[in-house]
Amino acid sequence: MIQLNETHNPDLKSWVTSANDSATDFPIQNLPFAIFRRKGEHDMFRAGVAIGDQIVDLSAAYQAGIFDAALAPVLETLTEPTLNEFMALGQGAWSSFRAALSKALSDGASEASALASCLVAQSTVEYSVPAKIGDYTDFYTSINHATNVGKLFRPDNPLLPNYQWVPIGYHGRSSSIEVSGHSFHRPHGQLKAPDAEQPVLAPCKRLDYELEVGIYIGSENQLGHPVKLADAEAHVFGLCLFNDWSARDIQAWEYQPLGPFLSKSFASTVSPWIVTMEALAPYRQAWTRPADHPQPLPYLDSADNRNTGAVDMKLEVLIQTASMKAGGLPPERLALSNFSQSYWTIAQMVAHHSVNGCNLKPGDFFGSGTQSGTTSDSVGALLEATVGGREPITLANGEKRAFLEDGDTVILQGWCDSEVAPRIGFGDATATVLPAIDY
Amino acid sequence: MIQLNETHNPDLKSWVTSANDSATDFPIQNLPFAIFRRKGEHDMFRAGVAIGDQIVDLSAAYQAGIFDAALAPVLETLTEPTLNEFMALGQGAWSSFRAALSKALSDGASEASALASCLVAQSTVEYSVPAKIGDYTDFYTSINHATNVGKLFRPDNPLLPNYQWVPIGYHGRSSSIEVSGHSFHRPHGQLKAPDAEQPVLAPCKRLDYELEVGIYIGSENQLGHPVKLADAEAHVFGLCLFNDWSARDIQAWEYQPLGPFLSKSFASTVSPWIVTMEALAPYRQAWTRPADHPQPLPYLDSADNRNTGAVDMKLEVLIQTASMKAGGLPPERLALSNFSQSYWTIAQMVAHHSVNGCNLKPGDFFGSGTQSGTTSDSVGALLEATVGGREPITLANGEKRAFLEDGDTVILQGWCDSEVAPRIGFGDATATVLPAIDY
């Protein structure tokens, strides 16, 4: 059941004036969390909430005693260098703190002057991955993506028989998840041309991005105790942007029979900010299946899930090549997609993941899988946009791309808006491809 | 280069007399690590080393000041409730501490009386998973297992073309790894009979064990910086026993195209003890490939790897059913296998895993994949022993098993011995199947 409260009031304004700009990602209705420190500080990573172009330094706010004493145990978790302890507190604590913070940041709040001294300009900070991610699972929830990729690998049988029944997912690698702003080297791996007798070790030639939504688990379930669909969203802390960089040539050779491995574990990029599920309440939509598709099994089906299971979250991927940067050209949009088209909801992912008793822990992370629409300007990976590299795209400056080249920067952005609620954004998830190292 | 030193001396005896019994898993030449506490203690997990039927409580030894002051920083890491910090210190520290402990436990050592007060009987303790496992990767290194399983899923094409080139592996779930002695409920999952129109949610009917070796990473490599084959073993802390419980019916329906997921993430069992790579030095063997198989690519090939890449580690799986327990019957052997038959070495797994720049961290864990020999009494899973369940095995008491039944306890054991070195053992990895919960 999705409920709105005073923190969602579209008329709410903040005394932080930059938060009232209609173009900001971070109006007072958003209040996403990150882990940050001032550039140049060492070992001082701590939690903050975005408001306009500022960050509320929650450690400073805790030390200044700005919030009600009843919230002290909550604020204490926010002085940690990851959000895991805060996530573990559960929905009640998240919601109480959001209400208090919204009130304190509202126009005319009595806390304004004390809290103003706890603001840090976003332009002066650096971020870290906001949680210690224990386990990371990548789902595959876009039927358009699954169909497009399936056509390339299995032209006669693009969508496997289990796809419409099982929220397909696989375990991913958490150690190589980095926060927006990093660079990584083009990975080496075994490549085998279709007509070659044997593979060679070489730098990947078919490097790709994947436009995904990241999902952070908050409160845990005990091993052996599944989370039912009705309880599933209460276990979810919030969403971010996620680029699951993929080496398509390494993937094609390695992935059978146990799935992707080194094609995905060299780098993944998260946005710094986590937008809470509560902040996303005004942008929820009905979730439907085409009438001629199988409907979900009972453990994955409920009226709530059908009525409000989807999230109307716009997703954009942009590129800025080395020559665009050199020429002062801004990033160029490659695709615009929407998470609302996901074939499975967040609650279904949680319920399915734990139906075998698997325990989900605070800070665990799901990727939604590449979110692709049905048109070439809405697909979330170059593999799809270029039909397996056979039809390179042409950028506005005349450059062509079948796959990514060294020096390319890829930027993911995301936002929600509606006729009755303000625009809230996710910041961005950006990273740059460096040349392969000598091996 | 495998080198022996005084800690491997087969004539070495301990003043802990139970360590001198030729049947013990834990003579003074072994010295494996675990995390333990006395039964009934709360939050007191700490590191210990096995010697005979005792444990050296390393926190107590640290507090008693038994070891040279130069080792204090090393001992301090061993007061933690996981081995991760000790693992991160690297091979030099592991080896220095082993040498000091071996000396202090040797017959006639001046430290004997002080150290005797730090002994705790193994019969009085409980264990925890010895490291905080960040990422867990499951390999697939037994060509016999891959061929046997492949025949069941793809009769015409059992061994895929990449198998002889790529050390196949996939990311696993670390949250559900538990230490020996636990029980777990038979998992629910989507099952689809071949002739059924649609799947159903039901308790798994084809529950299986997998006889594997567990491999703990010690020192890390930085993201983007592969570990070369020559350096690979220096990053490995040690080995244990590992049961990668598998729900074959869930697996068959879910695993395409992204690999095993819920069929593996409901429970996995590690043995409490980690036998260090240094302790395994006397049991190393040449690693070879049949001459008509492709030889490894250069990044996976070296003279050292060929000369001493294999580990002669015997692996045994036993079962004790509910009725065997009720009748006082001991566990019965199902299979005896050997890690020396692995198609890929530990060093090759490390070098391959990191060739794309993937960072391996202290406490990260590899499963070797099921280790199967070529005969029905040497295969590491029921799936193989019963030919996909079609040919149930008959136990000595007349019970039959196609797959596991509720109440079955499965026990993995492992040991090394040779003509010139004593037997060292791994303890065991034991767990019991409970009935499915009501969903």
Coordinates of N, CA, C and O in Angstrom, one line a residue, chain B residues 68-146:
Chain B
D68 N 56.9 -13.9 20.9 CA 57.9 -12.8 20.7 C 57.1 -11.5 20.5 O 56.1 -11.5 19.8
A69 N 57.6 -10.4 21.0 CA 56.9 -9.1 20.9 C 56.8 -8.7 19.4 O 55.8 -8.0 19.0
A70 N 57.7 -9.2 18.6 CA 57.6 -8.8 17.2 C 56.3 -9.4 16.5 O 55.9 -8.8 15.5
L71 N 55.8 -10.4 17.1 CA 54.6 -11.0 16.5 C 53.3 -10.4 17.1 O 52.2 -10.8 16.7
A72 N 53.4 -9.4 18.0 CA 52.2 -8.9 18.6 C 51.2 -8.3 17.6 O 50.0 -8.5 17.7
P73 N 51.7 -7.6 16.6 CA 50.7 -7.0 15.6 C 50.0 -8.2 14.8 O 48.8 -8.0 14.5
V74 N 50.6 -9.3 14.6 CA 50.0 -10.4 14.0 C 49.0 -11.0 14.9 O 47.8 -11.3 14.6
L75 N 49.4 -11.3 16.2 CA 48.5 -11.9 17.2 C 47.2 -11.0 17.4 O 46.1 -11.5 17.7
E76 N 47.5 -9.7 17.3 CA 46.3 -8.8 17.6 C 45.2 -9.0 16.6 O 44.0 -9.0 16.9
T77 N 45.6 -9.3 15.3 CA 44.5 -9.6 14.3 C 43.8 -10.9 14.6 O 42.6 -11.0 14.2
L78 N 44.4 -11.7 15.4 CA 43.8 -13.0 15.7 C 42.8 -13.0 16.9 O 42.2 -14.0 17.3
T79 N 42.7 -11.8 17.5 CA 41.7 -11.6 18.5 C 40.3 -11.2 17.9 O 39.3 -11.0 18.6
E80 N 40.3 -10.9 16.6 CA 39.1 -10.5 15.9 C 38.1 -11.7 15.8 O 38.6 -12.8 15.8
P81 N 36.8 -11.4 15.5 CA 35.9 -12.5 15.4 C 35.8 -13.1 14.0 O 35.0 -13.9 13.7
T82 N 36.7 -12.6 13.1 CA 36.9 -13.3 11.8 C 38.4 -13.3 11.5 O 39.2 -12.5 12.1
L83 N 38.8 -14.1 10.5 CA 40.2 -14.1 10.2 C 40.6 -13.1 9.1 O 41.8 -13.1 8.7
N84 N 39.7 -12.3 8.7 CA 40.0 -11.4 7.5 C 41.3 -10.5 7.7 O 42.1 -10.4 6.8
E85 N 41.4 -10.0 8.9 CA 42.6 -9.1 9.1 C 43.9 -9.9 9.1 O 44.9 -9.4 8.5
F86 N 43.8 -11.1 9.7 CA 45.0 -11.9 9.6 C 45.3 -12.3 8.2 O 46.5 -12.3 7.7
M87 N 44.3 -12.7 7.4 CA 44.5 -13.0 6.0 C 45.1 -11.9 5.2 O 45.9 -12.1 4.4
A88 N 44.7 -10.7 5.6 CA 45.1 -9.5 4.8 C 46.6 -9.2 5.0 O 47.3 -8.6 4.2
L89 N 47.2 -9.8 6.1 CA 48.6 -9.5 6.4 C 49.6 -10.1 5.4 O 50.7 -9.7 5.2
G90 N 49.1 -11.2 4.7 CA 49.9 -11.8 3.7 C 50.8 -12.9 4.2 O 51.0 -13.2 5.3
Q91 N 51.4 -13.6 3.2 CA 52.1 -14.8 3.3 C 53.3 -14.7 4.4 O 53.5 -15.7 5.1
G92 N 54.0 -13.6 4.4 CA 55.1 -13.5 5.3 C 54.6 -13.6 6.7 O 55.2 -14.3 7.6
A93 N 53.6 -12.9 7.1 CA 53.0 -13.0 8.4 C 52.5 -14.3 8.8 O 52.7 -14.9 9.9
W94 N 51.8 -14.9 7.8 CA 51.2 -16.3 8.1 C 52.3 -17.2 8.4 O 52.2 -18.1 9.3
S95 N 53.4 -17.1 7.6 CA 54.5 -18.1 7.7 C 55.3 -17.9 9.0 O 55.7 -18.8 9.7
S96 N 55.5 -16.6 9.4 CA 56.2 -16.3 10.6 C 55.4 -16.8 11.8 O 56.0 -17.4 12.8
F97 N 54.1 -16.6 11.8 CA 53.3 -17.1 12.9 C 53.3 -18.6 13.0 O 53.4 -19.2 14.1
R98 N 53.2 -19.2 11.8 CA 53.2 -20.7 11.8 C 54.5 -21.3 12.4 O 54.5 -22.2 13.2
A99 N 55.6 -20.6 12.1 CA 56.9 -21.1 12.6 C 57.0 -21.0 14.1 O 57.4 -21.9 14.8
A100 N 56.5 -19.8 14.6 CA 56.5 -19.6 16.0 C 55.6 -20.6 16.8 O 56.0 -21.1 17.8
L101 N 54.4 -20.8 16.2 CA 53.5 -21.7 16.9 C 54.0 -23.1 16.8 O 53.8 -23.8 17.8
S102 N 54.5 -23.5 15.7 CA 55.1 -24.9 15.6 C 56.1 -25.1 16.7 O 56.2 -26.1 17.4
K103 N 57.0 -24.1 16.8 CA 58.1 -24.2 17.8 C 57.5 -24.3 19.2 O 57.9 -25.1 20.0
A104 N 56.5 -23.4 19.5 CA 56.0 -23.4 20.9 C 55.2 -24.7 21.2 O 55.0 -25.0 22.4
L105 N 54.7 -25.3 20.2 CA 53.9 -26.6 20.4 C 54.8 -27.8 20.4 O 54.3 -28.9 20.6
S106 N 56.0 -27.7 20.0 CA 56.9 -28.8 19.9 C 57.3 -29.4 21.2 O 57.5 -28.7 22.2
D107 N 57.6 -30.7 21.2 CA 58.1 -31.4 22.4 C 59.2 -30.6 23.0 O 60.2 -30.2 22.3
G108 N 59.1 -30.3 24.3 CA 60.3 -29.7 25.0 C 60.3 -28.2 24.9 O 61.2 -27.5 25.4
A109 N 59.3 -27.6 24.2 CA 59.3 -26.1 24.1 C 59.2 -25.4 25.4 O 58.5 -25.8 26.3
S110 N 60.0 -24.3 25.5 CA 60.0 -23.5 26.8 C 58.6 -22.9 27.1 O 58.3 -22.6 28.2
E111 N 57.8 -22.7 26.0 CA 56.5 -22.0 26.1 C 55.4 -23.0 26.6 O 54.3 -22.6 26.8
A112 N 55.8 -24.3 26.7 CA 54.8 -25.3 26.9 C 53.8 -25.1 28.1 O 52.6 -25.1 27.9
S113 N 54.4 -24.7 29.2 CA 53.5 -24.6 30.4 C 52.6 -23.4 30.3 O 51.4 -23.5 30.6
A114 N 53.1 -22.3 29.8 CA 52.3 -21.1 29.6 C 51.2 -21.4 28.5 O 50.0 -21.0 28.7
L115 N 51.6 -22.0 27.4 CA 50.7 -22.2 26.3 C 49.6 -23.3 26.7 O 48.5 -23.3 26.2
A116 N 50.0 -24.2 27.6 CA 49.0 -25.2 28.0 C 47.8 -24.6 28.7 O 46.7 -25.1 28.5
S117 N 48.0 -23.5 29.3 CA 46.8 -22.8 29.9 C 45.9 -22.1 28.9 O 44.9 -21.6 29.2
C118 N 46.4 -22.1 27.6 CA 45.6 -21.4 26.6 C 44.8 -22.5 25.7 O 44.3 -22.2 24.7
L119 N 44.9 -23.7 26.1 CA 44.2 -24.8 25.3 C 42.8 -24.9 25.7 O 42.4 -24.8 26.9
V120 N 41.9 -25.2 24.8 CA 40.5 -25.4 25.0 C 40.2 -26.7 24.2 O 40.6 -26.9 23.1
A121 N 39.5 -27.6 24.9 CA 39.1 -28.9 24.3 C 38.1 -28.6 23.1 O 37.1 -27.9 23.3
Q122 N 38.4 -29.2 22.0 CA 37.5 -29.1 20.8 C 36.1 -29.5 21.1 O 35.1 -29.0 20.6
S123 N 36.0 -30.5 22.0 CA 34.6 -31.0 22.4 C 33.8 -30.0 23.1 O 32.6 -30.2 23.2
T124 N 34.4 -28.9 23.6 CA 33.6 -27.9 24.4 C 33.3 -26.6 23.6 O 32.7 -25.7 24.2
V125 N 33.6 -26.6 22.3 CA 33.4 -25.3 21.5 C 32.4 -25.4 20.4 O 31.9 -26.5 20.0
E126 N 32.0 -24.2 19.9 CA 31.2 -24.1 18.7 C 32.0 -23.2 17.8 O 32.8 -22.4 18.2
Y127 N 31.7 -23.3 16.5 CA 32.5 -22.6 15.5 C 31.6 -21.6 14.7 O 30.4 -21.7 14.8
S128 N 32.2 -20.6 14.1 CA 31.5 -19.8 13.1 C 32.2 -19.8 11.8 O 33.4 -20.3 11.7
V129 N 31.6 -19.3 10.7 CA 32.3 -19.2 9.5 C 33.5 -18.4 9.7 O 33.5 -17.3 10.3
P130 N 34.7 -18.9 9.3 CA 35.9 -18.3 9.8 C 36.3 -16.9 9.2 O 37.2 -16.3 9.8
A131 N 35.7 -16.6 8.1 CA 36.0 -15.2 7.6 C 34.6 -14.6 7.2 O 33.6 -15.3 7.0
K132 N 34.6 -13.3 7.2 CA 33.5 -12.6 6.6 C 33.8 -12.7 5.1 O 34.7 -12.0 4.5
I133 N 33.0 -13.5 4.4 CA 33.2 -13.7 3.0 C 32.5 -12.6 2.2 O 31.3 -12.5 2.3
G134 N 33.3 -11.8 1.5 CA 32.7 -10.8 0.7 C 32.1 -11.3 -0.5 O 30.9 -11.4 -0.7
D135 N 32.9 -11.8 -1.4 CA 32.4 -12.4 -2.7 C 32.8 -13.9 -2.7 O 33.9 -14.3 -2.3
Y136 N 31.9 -14.7 -3.2 CA 32.1 -16.1 -3.3 C 31.9 -16.5 -4.8 O 30.9 -16.2 -5.4
T137 N 32.9 -17.2 -5.3 CA 32.9 -17.7 -6.7 C 32.9 -19.2 -6.7 O 33.7 -19.8 -6.0
D138 N 32.1 -19.8 -7.5 CA 32.1 -21.3 -7.6 C 32.6 -21.6 -8.9 O 32.1 -21.2 -10.0
F139 N 33.7 -22.4 -8.9 CA 34.3 -22.9 -10.2 C 33.7 -24.2 -10.5 O 32.8 -24.7 -9.8
Y140 N 34.3 -24.8 -11.5 CA 33.6 -26.0 -12.2 C 34.8 -26.9 -12.7 O 34.8 -27.2 -13.9
T141 N 35.8 -27.1 -11.8 CA 37.1 -27.6 -12.3 C 37.2 -29.1 -12.5 O 38.3 -29.5 -12.9
S142 N 36.2 -29.9 -12.2 CA 36.3 -31.3 -12.5 C 35.7 -31.6 -13.8 O 34.5 -31.5 -14.0
I143 N 36.6 -32.0 -14.7 CA 36.1 -32.4 -16.1 C 35.2 -33.6 -16.0 O 34.3 -33.7 -16.8
N144 N 35.4 -34.5 -15.1 CA 34.5 -35.7 -14.9 C 33.1 -35.2 -14.5 O 32.1 -35.7 -15.1
H145 N 33.1 -34.3 -13.6 CA 31.8 -33.8 -13.2 C 31.1 -33.0 -14.3 O 29.9 -33.2 -14.6
A146 N 31.8 -32.2 -15.0 CA 31.3 -31.4 -16.1 C 30.7 -32.3 -17.2 O 29.7 -32.1 -17.8

